[in-house]
Every structure is written in C-alpha cells, then in structure tokens.
Amino acid sequence: MNTAEVLDIFRSAGAVLEGHFILTSGLRSPTFLQKARVFMHADKTERLCKALAEKIRAEIRGPIDYVVGPAVGGLIPAYETSRHLGVPAIWVEREQGVFRLRRFDIEKGARVVIVEDIVTTGLSIRETIECLHGLGAEVLAAACIIDRSAGKTDVGVPLIALAQYEVPAYPADQLPPELAAIPPVKPGSRTL
C-alpha cells in the first residue's frame, strides 16, 4: 500500500480535515488527520493495519514478542496490527503524566514493536520507548499508519511508516497570516 492509497482511505472516511488545528504536539496545522473517523470502520482499519503488519514483517528480522500501543491513539492500530502479526497487543497509558505498562507484565529482553496511529513529533513513541527500556524490553522499531513529518522525525529507533505525508505544522507564535485568521480547534486526545 502506498501513501496515495492510505490517504484515499482517510478521505473516504471523511478523515482529512481542513481549517486551523492545534495538534497534540501543541503545533498548529491547516490539516488534521482525524483517524477516529477511519478506525470506526473495521474494514478500513483492517486494510491499513494488515498492510502495516506486512511492512513490519518485511523490515524486522527475528521474532516479535509484543506490539505495544501508546494510549489512546495507538490502541486500535496496535491491536489490529498485532492480529495480523500473530502476537499479543499490549499498551502503555499515562499515570501522573508518564507512560506506564500498568495492566501487563513483560519479561526482560522481550522484543517489541511500538505501533502508533500518526506521528508528528514522535513524543509518544519516545516516551513509550523510555517506559519499555525501563522494563528491560528490546524495542526493535516503531511503526505508524502515517508519518506527518515525511521521515524527518527521529524517534530513537527505526520508524516504519505505511505512508509519509508531510503536512505543515507551526509554533503558535509563527503562524502564516491565512492560518492565524481562522479560529483554532483542538481535536486531539492529549491535553497540553
């Protein structure tokens, strides 16, 4: 599956929004990818995550013990991708602002792949890596449906993206005039 096919799925679900958006990272953008509109359709989610699993399988050598998703955005794609990889899906969630593996135990040396929905700055992945390294896990790679940075974001491990779609993102004090003229909305899940 290529970037155009991924974006076609997002468009078919009404998930490519135009306006002035405050991203989870705090950056501002004229485009927001509302993946919840895709993930509400099991058939669309399955197509994307099956293709992502195939890409992960092609790039990772050796066994994968777990797929780990950062809550909330990574839960659905991690679960569905793990189903196609044939391994358990687990997740990290915030506890007092820090990602923790609260509901699961993993053995030291467990080989894991992190699966996220959309990457802009990679903060959730880096925080997930920190948590997993603290538990003695080996993070083989991170993967995502869409990399909004088009390969520019460094998450600290190889990043496997099903699609790379560079969307402009700006600090709040550096908005172009046409974006500054539109009232902002914050559709993401994490509060700043």
PDB file of C-alpha atoms in Angstrom:
ATOM      1  CA  MET A   1       0.000   0.000   0.000  1.00  0.00           C
ATOM      2  CA  ASN A   2       1.364   3.419  -0.892  1.00  0.00           C
ATOM      3  CA  THR A   3       0.764   6.914   0.504  1.00  0.00           C
ATOM      4  CA  ALA A   4      -1.920   7.766  -2.075  1.00  0.00           C
ATOM      5  CA  GLU A   5      -3.881   4.618  -1.170  1.00  0.00           C
ATOM      6  CA  VAL A   6      -3.638   5.385   2.560  1.00  0.00           C
ATOM      7  CA  LEU A   7      -4.832   8.954   2.019  1.00  0.00           C
ATOM      8  CA  ASP A   8      -7.678   7.690  -0.184  1.00  0.00           C
ATOM      9  CA  ILE A   9      -8.865   5.561   2.750  1.00  0.00           C
ATOM     10  CA  PHE A  10      -8.665   8.585   5.056  1.00  0.00           C
ATOM     11  CA  ARG A  11     -10.553  10.750   2.538  1.00  0.00           C
ATOM     12  CA  SER A  12     -13.225   8.071   2.004  1.00  0.00           C
ATOM     13  CA  ALA A  13     -13.870   8.180   5.773  1.00  0.00           C
ATOM     14  CA  GLY A  14     -14.009  11.996   5.868  1.00  0.00           C
ATOM     15  CA  ALA A  15     -10.843  11.982   7.962  1.00  0.00           C
ATOM     16  CA  VAL A  16      -8.786  14.676   6.186  1.00  0.00           C
ATOM     17  CA  LEU A  17      -9.961  17.938   7.749  1.00  0.00           C
ATOM     18  CA  GLU A  18      -9.043  21.466   6.679  1.00  0.00           C
ATOM     19  CA  GLY A  19      -9.014  24.518   8.971  1.00  0.00           C
ATOM     20  CA  HIS A  20      -6.809  25.632  11.898  1.00  0.00           C
ATOM     21  CA  PHE A  21      -5.958  22.820  14.270  1.00  0.00           C
ATOM     22  CA  ILE A  22      -3.970  22.611  17.484  1.00  0.00           C
ATOM     23  CA  LEU A  23      -2.137  19.305  17.255  1.00  0.00           C
ATOM     24  CA  THR A  24      -1.400  17.047  20.202  1.00  0.00           C
ATOM     25  CA  SER A  25       2.199  18.300  19.996  1.00  0.00           C
ATOM     26  CA  GLY A  26       0.985  21.891  20.503  1.00  0.00           C
ATOM     27  CA  LEU A  27       1.926  22.830  16.945  1.00  0.00           C
ATOM     28  CA  ARG A  28      -0.688  24.358  14.633  1.00  0.00           C
ATOM     29  CA  SER A  29      -1.657  22.982  11.234  1.00  0.00           C
ATOM     30  CA  PRO A  30      -4.104  23.711   8.400  1.00  0.00           C
ATOM     31  CA  THR A  31      -4.735  19.955   8.032  1.00  0.00           C
ATOM     32  CA  PHE A  32      -5.850  17.431  10.642  1.00  0.00           C
ATOM     33  CA  LEU A  33      -5.993  13.689  10.094  1.00  0.00           C
ATOM     34  CA  GLN A  34      -8.950  12.531  12.203  1.00  0.00           C
ATOM     35  CA  LYS A  35      -8.033   8.850  12.400  1.00  0.00           C
ATOM     36  CA  ALA A  36     -11.031   8.107  14.630  1.00  0.00           C
ATOM     37  CA  ARG A  37     -13.183   8.518  11.518  1.00  0.00           C
ATOM     38  CA  VAL A  38     -11.129   5.760   9.878  1.00  0.00           C
ATOM     39  CA  PHE A  39     -10.894   3.495  12.934  1.00  0.00           C
ATOM     40  CA  MET A  40     -14.679   3.436  13.317  1.00  0.00           C
ATOM     41  CA  HIS A  41     -14.725   1.300  10.145  1.00  0.00           C
ATOM     42  CA  ALA A  42     -13.335  -2.185  10.791  1.00  0.00           C
ATOM     43  CA  ASP A  43     -12.786  -2.877   7.081  1.00  0.00           C
ATOM     44  CA  LYS A  44     -10.728   0.297   6.525  1.00  0.00           C
ATOM     45  CA  THR A  45      -8.744  -0.268   9.727  1.00  0.00           C
ATOM     46  CA  GLU A  46      -8.061  -3.876   8.754  1.00  0.00           C
ATOM     47  CA  ARG A  47      -6.736  -2.871   5.319  1.00  0.00           C
ATOM     48  CA  LEU A  48      -4.374  -0.280   6.798  1.00  0.00           C
ATOM     49  CA  CYS A  49      -3.116  -2.445   9.663  1.00  0.00           C
ATOM     50  CA  LYS A  50      -2.699  -5.559   7.526  1.00  0.00           C
ATOM     51  CA  ALA A  51      -0.519  -3.530   5.147  1.00  0.00           C
ATOM     52  CA  LEU A  52       1.416  -2.094   8.114  1.00  0.00           C
ATOM     53  CA  ALA A  53       1.954  -5.613   9.515  1.00  0.00           C
ATOM     54  CA  GLU A  54       3.307  -6.741   6.138  1.00  0.00           C
ATOM     55  CA  LYS A  55       5.712  -3.802   6.091  1.00  0.00           C
ATOM     56  CA  ILE A  56       6.854  -4.543   9.661  1.00  0.00           C
ATOM     57  CA  ARG A  57       7.344  -8.218   8.807  1.00  0.00           C
ATOM     58  CA  ALA A  58       9.472  -7.248   5.777  1.00  0.00           C
ATOM     59  CA  GLU A  59      11.713  -4.921   7.822  1.00  0.00           C
ATOM     60  CA  ILE A  60      12.106  -6.738  11.161  1.00  0.00           C
ATOM     61  CA  ARG A  61      14.328  -9.792  11.369  1.00  0.00           C
ATOM     62  CA  GLY A  62      13.584 -12.377  14.015  1.00  0.00           C
ATOM     63  CA  PRO A  63      10.626 -12.820  16.315  1.00  0.00           C
ATOM     64  CA  ILE A  64       8.409 -10.110  17.726  1.00  0.00           C
ATOM     65  CA  ASP A  65       7.033 -10.849  21.197  1.00  0.00           C
ATOM     66  CA  TYR A  66       4.612  -7.928  21.572  1.00  0.00           C
ATOM     67  CA  VAL A  67       3.108  -4.993  19.760  1.00  0.00           C
ATOM     68  CA  VAL A  68       2.826  -2.036  22.138  1.00  0.00           C
ATOM     69  CA  GLY A  69       0.482   0.886  21.546  1.00  0.00           C
ATOM     70  CA  PRO A  70       0.587   4.212  23.348  1.00  0.00           C
ATOM     71  CA  ALA A  71      -2.892   5.003  24.704  1.00  0.00           C
ATOM     72  CA  VAL A  72      -5.154   6.424  23.421  1.00  0.00           C
ATOM     73  CA  GLY A  73      -4.276   6.865  19.744  1.00  0.00           C
ATOM     74  CA  GLY A  74      -2.192   3.719  19.396  1.00  0.00           C
ATOM     75  CA  LEU A  75      -4.677   1.265  20.919  1.00  0.00           C
ATOM     76  CA  ILE A  76      -6.682   0.372  17.819  1.00  0.00           C
ATOM     77  CA  PRO A  77      -3.845   0.251  15.276  1.00  0.00           C
ATOM     78  CA  ALA A  78      -1.619  -1.691  17.704  1.00  0.00           C
ATOM     79  CA  TYR A  79      -4.339  -4.255  18.331  1.00  0.00           C
ATOM     80  CA  GLU A  80      -5.257  -4.699  14.670  1.00  0.00           C
ATOM     81  CA  THR A  81      -1.615  -4.811  13.524  1.00  0.00           C
ATOM     82  CA  SER A  82      -0.779  -7.370  16.218  1.00  0.00           C
ATOM     83  CA  ARG A  83      -3.641  -9.532  14.958  1.00  0.00           C
ATOM     84  CA  HIS A  84      -2.005  -9.682  11.521  1.00  0.00           C
ATOM     85  CA  LEU A  85       1.431 -10.323  13.046  1.00  0.00           C
ATOM     86  CA  GLY A  86       0.045 -13.080  15.287  1.00  0.00           C
ATOM     87  CA  VAL A  87       1.463 -11.638  18.522  1.00  0.00           C
ATOM     88  CA  PRO A  88      -0.144 -10.139  21.653  1.00  0.00           C
ATOM     89  CA  ALA A  89      -1.021  -6.445  21.788  1.00  0.00           C
ATOM     90  CA  ILE A  90      -0.439  -4.507  24.984  1.00  0.00           C
ATOM     91  CA  TRP A  91      -0.421  -0.814  25.742  1.00  0.00           C
ATOM     92  CA  VAL A  92       1.115   1.887  27.845  1.00  0.00           C
ATOM     93  CA  GLU A  93      -1.038   4.563  29.428  1.00  0.00           C
ATOM     94  CA  ARG A  94      -0.341   7.766  31.279  1.00  0.00           C
ATOM     95  CA  GLU A  95      -0.135   7.665  35.043  1.00  0.00           C
ATOM     96  CA  GLN A  96       0.559  11.103  36.522  1.00  0.00           C
ATOM     97  CA  GLY A  97       1.680  12.224  33.054  1.00  0.00           C
ATOM     98  CA  VAL A  98       4.162   9.383  32.466  1.00  0.00           C
ATOM     99  CA  PHE A  99       3.634   6.294  30.308  1.00  0.00           C
ATOM    100  CA  ARG A 100       3.457   3.079  32.341  1.00  0.00           C
ATOM    101  CA  LEU A 101       2.721  -0.526  31.439  1.00  0.00           C
ATOM    102  CA  ARG A 102       0.013  -0.762  34.092  1.00  0.00           C
ATOM    103  CA  ARG A 103      -2.051  -3.778  33.075  1.00  0.00           C
ATOM    104  CA  PHE A 104       0.608  -6.149  31.782  1.00  0.00           C
ATOM    105  CA  ASP A 105       3.914  -7.757  32.660  1.00  0.00           C
ATOM    106  CA  ILE A 106       6.634  -8.410  30.099  1.00  0.00           C
ATOM    107  CA  GLU A 107       9.810 -10.367  30.533  1.00  0.00           C
ATOM    108  CA  LYS A 108      13.229  -8.709  30.328  1.00  0.00           C
ATOM    109  CA  GLY A 109      14.566  -8.945  26.796  1.00  0.00           C
ATOM    110  CA  ALA A 110      11.084  -9.048  25.232  1.00  0.00           C
ATOM    111  CA  ARG A 111      11.296  -7.997  21.577  1.00  0.00           C
ATOM    112  CA  VAL A 112       8.673  -5.346  20.905  1.00  0.00           C
ATOM    113  CA  VAL A 113       7.442  -3.112  18.116  1.00  0.00           C
ATOM    114  CA  ILE A 114       5.577   0.056  19.023  1.00  0.00           C
ATOM    115  CA  VAL A 115       2.585   0.826  16.795  1.00  0.00           C
ATOM    116  CA  GLU A 116       1.176   4.341  16.712  1.00  0.00           C
ATOM    117  CA  ASP A 117      -1.530   5.960  14.622  1.00  0.00           C
ATOM    118  CA  ILE A 118       0.009   9.186  13.307  1.00  0.00           C
ATOM    119  CA  VAL A 119       3.454  10.598  14.056  1.00  0.00           C
ATOM    120  CA  THR A 120       4.192  14.323  14.021  1.00  0.00           C
ATOM    121  CA  THR A 121       6.944  14.944  16.592  1.00  0.00           C
ATOM    122  CA  GLY A 122       7.304  11.349  17.842  1.00  0.00           C
ATOM    123  CA  LEU A 123       6.893  12.315  21.508  1.00  0.00           C
ATOM    124  CA  SER A 124       4.514   9.451  22.388  1.00  0.00           C
ATOM    125  CA  ILE A 125       6.846   6.924  20.773  1.00  0.00           C
ATOM    126  CA  ARG A 126       9.915   8.288  22.578  1.00  0.00           C
ATOM    127  CA  GLU A 127       8.021   8.193  25.895  1.00  0.00           C
ATOM    128  CA  THR A 128       6.893   4.615  25.162  1.00  0.00           C
ATOM    129  CA  ILE A 129      10.484   3.607  24.381  1.00  0.00           C
ATOM    130  CA  GLU A 130      11.628   5.107  27.690  1.00  0.00           C
ATOM    131  CA  CYS A 131       9.000   3.094  29.562  1.00  0.00           C
ATOM    132  CA  LEU A 132       9.845  -0.153  27.765  1.00  0.00           C
ATOM    133  CA  HIS A 133      13.602   0.265  28.155  1.00  0.00           C
ATOM    134  CA  GLY A 134      12.997   0.790  31.877  1.00  0.00           C
ATOM    135  CA  LEU A 135      11.357  -2.662  31.918  1.00  0.00           C
ATOM    136  CA  GLY A 136      14.277  -4.255  30.061  1.00  0.00           C
ATOM    137  CA  ALA A 137      12.462  -4.689  26.731  1.00  0.00           C
ATOM    138  CA  GLU A 138      14.236  -4.535  23.382  1.00  0.00           C
ATOM    139  CA  VAL A 139      12.432  -2.045  21.142  1.00  0.00           C
ATOM    140  CA  LEU A 140      13.045  -3.255  17.595  1.00  0.00           C
ATOM    141  CA  ALA A 141      11.226  -0.431  15.819  1.00  0.00           C
ATOM    142  CA  ALA A 142       8.228   1.836  15.890  1.00  0.00           C
ATOM    143  CA  ALA A 143       5.583   1.827  13.190  1.00  0.00           C
ATOM    144  CA  CYS A 144       2.737   4.137  12.249  1.00  0.00           C
ATOM    145  CA  ILE A 145      -0.051   4.480   9.738  1.00  0.00           C
ATOM    146  CA  ILE A 146       1.042   7.993   8.696  1.00  0.00           C
ATOM    147  CA  ASP A 147       4.283   9.862   9.362  1.00  0.00           C
ATOM    148  CA  ARG A 148       3.303  13.550   9.089  1.00  0.00           C
ATOM    149  CA  SER A 149       6.967  14.553   9.135  1.00  0.00           C
ATOM    150  CA  ALA A 150       7.759  12.543   5.970  1.00  0.00           C
ATOM    151  CA  GLY A 151      10.760  10.881   7.609  1.00  0.00           C
ATOM    152  CA  LYS A 152      12.149  13.941   9.418  1.00  0.00           C
ATOM    153  CA  THR A 153      11.166  12.886  12.952  1.00  0.00           C
ATOM    154  CA  ASP A 154      13.757  10.902  14.903  1.00  0.00           C
ATOM    155  CA  VAL A 155      12.076   8.629  17.450  1.00  0.00           C
ATOM    156  CA  GLY A 156      15.283   6.872  18.552  1.00  0.00           C
ATOM    157  CA  VAL A 157      14.569   3.566  16.758  1.00  0.00           C
ATOM    158  CA  PRO A 158      13.763   2.798  13.110  1.00  0.00           C
ATOM    159  CA  LEU A 159      10.364   4.240  12.164  1.00  0.00           C
ATOM    160  CA  ILE A 160       8.324   2.147   9.745  1.00  0.00           C
ATOM    161  CA  ALA A 161       5.575   4.268   8.184  1.00  0.00           C
ATOM    162  CA  LEU A 162       2.823   2.960   5.959  1.00  0.00           C
ATOM    163  CA  ALA A 163       2.529   6.467   4.477  1.00  0.00           C
ATOM    164  CA  GLN A 164       4.616   9.603   4.621  1.00  0.00           C
ATOM    165  CA  TYR A 165       2.517  12.722   4.272  1.00  0.00           C
ATOM    166  CA  GLU A 166       4.216  15.984   5.106  1.00  0.00           C
ATOM    167  CA  VAL A 167       1.715  18.471   6.458  1.00  0.00           C
ATOM    168  CA  PRO A 168       2.874  21.916   7.552  1.00  0.00           C
ATOM    169  CA  ALA A 169       2.948  22.496  11.296  1.00  0.00           C
ATOM    170  CA  TYR A 170       3.838  25.757  13.004  1.00  0.00           C
ATOM    171  CA  PRO A 171       4.539  27.027  16.518  1.00  0.00           C
ATOM    172  CA  ALA A 172       1.600  29.143  17.727  1.00  0.00           C
ATOM    173  CA  ASP A 173       3.680  32.337  17.520  1.00  0.00           C
ATOM    174  CA  GLN A 174       4.815  31.699  13.917  1.00  0.00           C
ATOM    175  CA  LEU A 175       1.528  31.198  12.060  1.00  0.00           C
ATOM    176  CA  PRO A 176       1.147  32.290   8.453  1.00  0.00           C
ATOM    177  CA  PRO A 177      -1.484  35.069   8.193  1.00  0.00           C
ATOM    178  CA  GLU A 178      -4.064  32.879   6.428  1.00  0.00           C
ATOM    179  CA  LEU A 179      -3.932  30.329   9.272  1.00  0.00           C
ATOM    180  CA  ALA A 180      -3.907  32.989  12.007  1.00  0.00           C
ATOM    181  CA  ALA A 181      -7.167  34.375  10.548  1.00  0.00           C
ATOM    182  CA  ILE A 182      -9.031  31.110  11.341  1.00  0.00           C
ATOM    183  CA  PRO A 183     -10.118  30.307  14.939  1.00  0.00           C
ATOM    184  CA  PRO A 184      -8.217  27.201  16.131  1.00  0.00           C
ATOM    185  CA  VAL A 185      -9.777  23.944  17.336  1.00  0.00           C
ATOM    186  CA  LYS A 186      -8.105  21.090  19.228  1.00  0.00           C
ATOM    187  CA  PRO A 187      -9.492  17.727  18.101  1.00  0.00           C
ATOM    188  CA  GLY A 188      -6.700  15.507  19.529  1.00  0.00           C
ATOM    189  CA  SER A 189      -6.782  13.355  22.654  1.00  0.00           C
ATOM    190  CA  ARG A 190      -3.871  14.665  24.726  1.00  0.00           C
ATOM    191  CA  THR A 191      -4.181  17.929  26.608  1.00  0.00           C
ATOM    192  CA  LEU A 192      -1.237  20.274  26.627  1.00  0.00           C
TER     193      LEU A 192
END
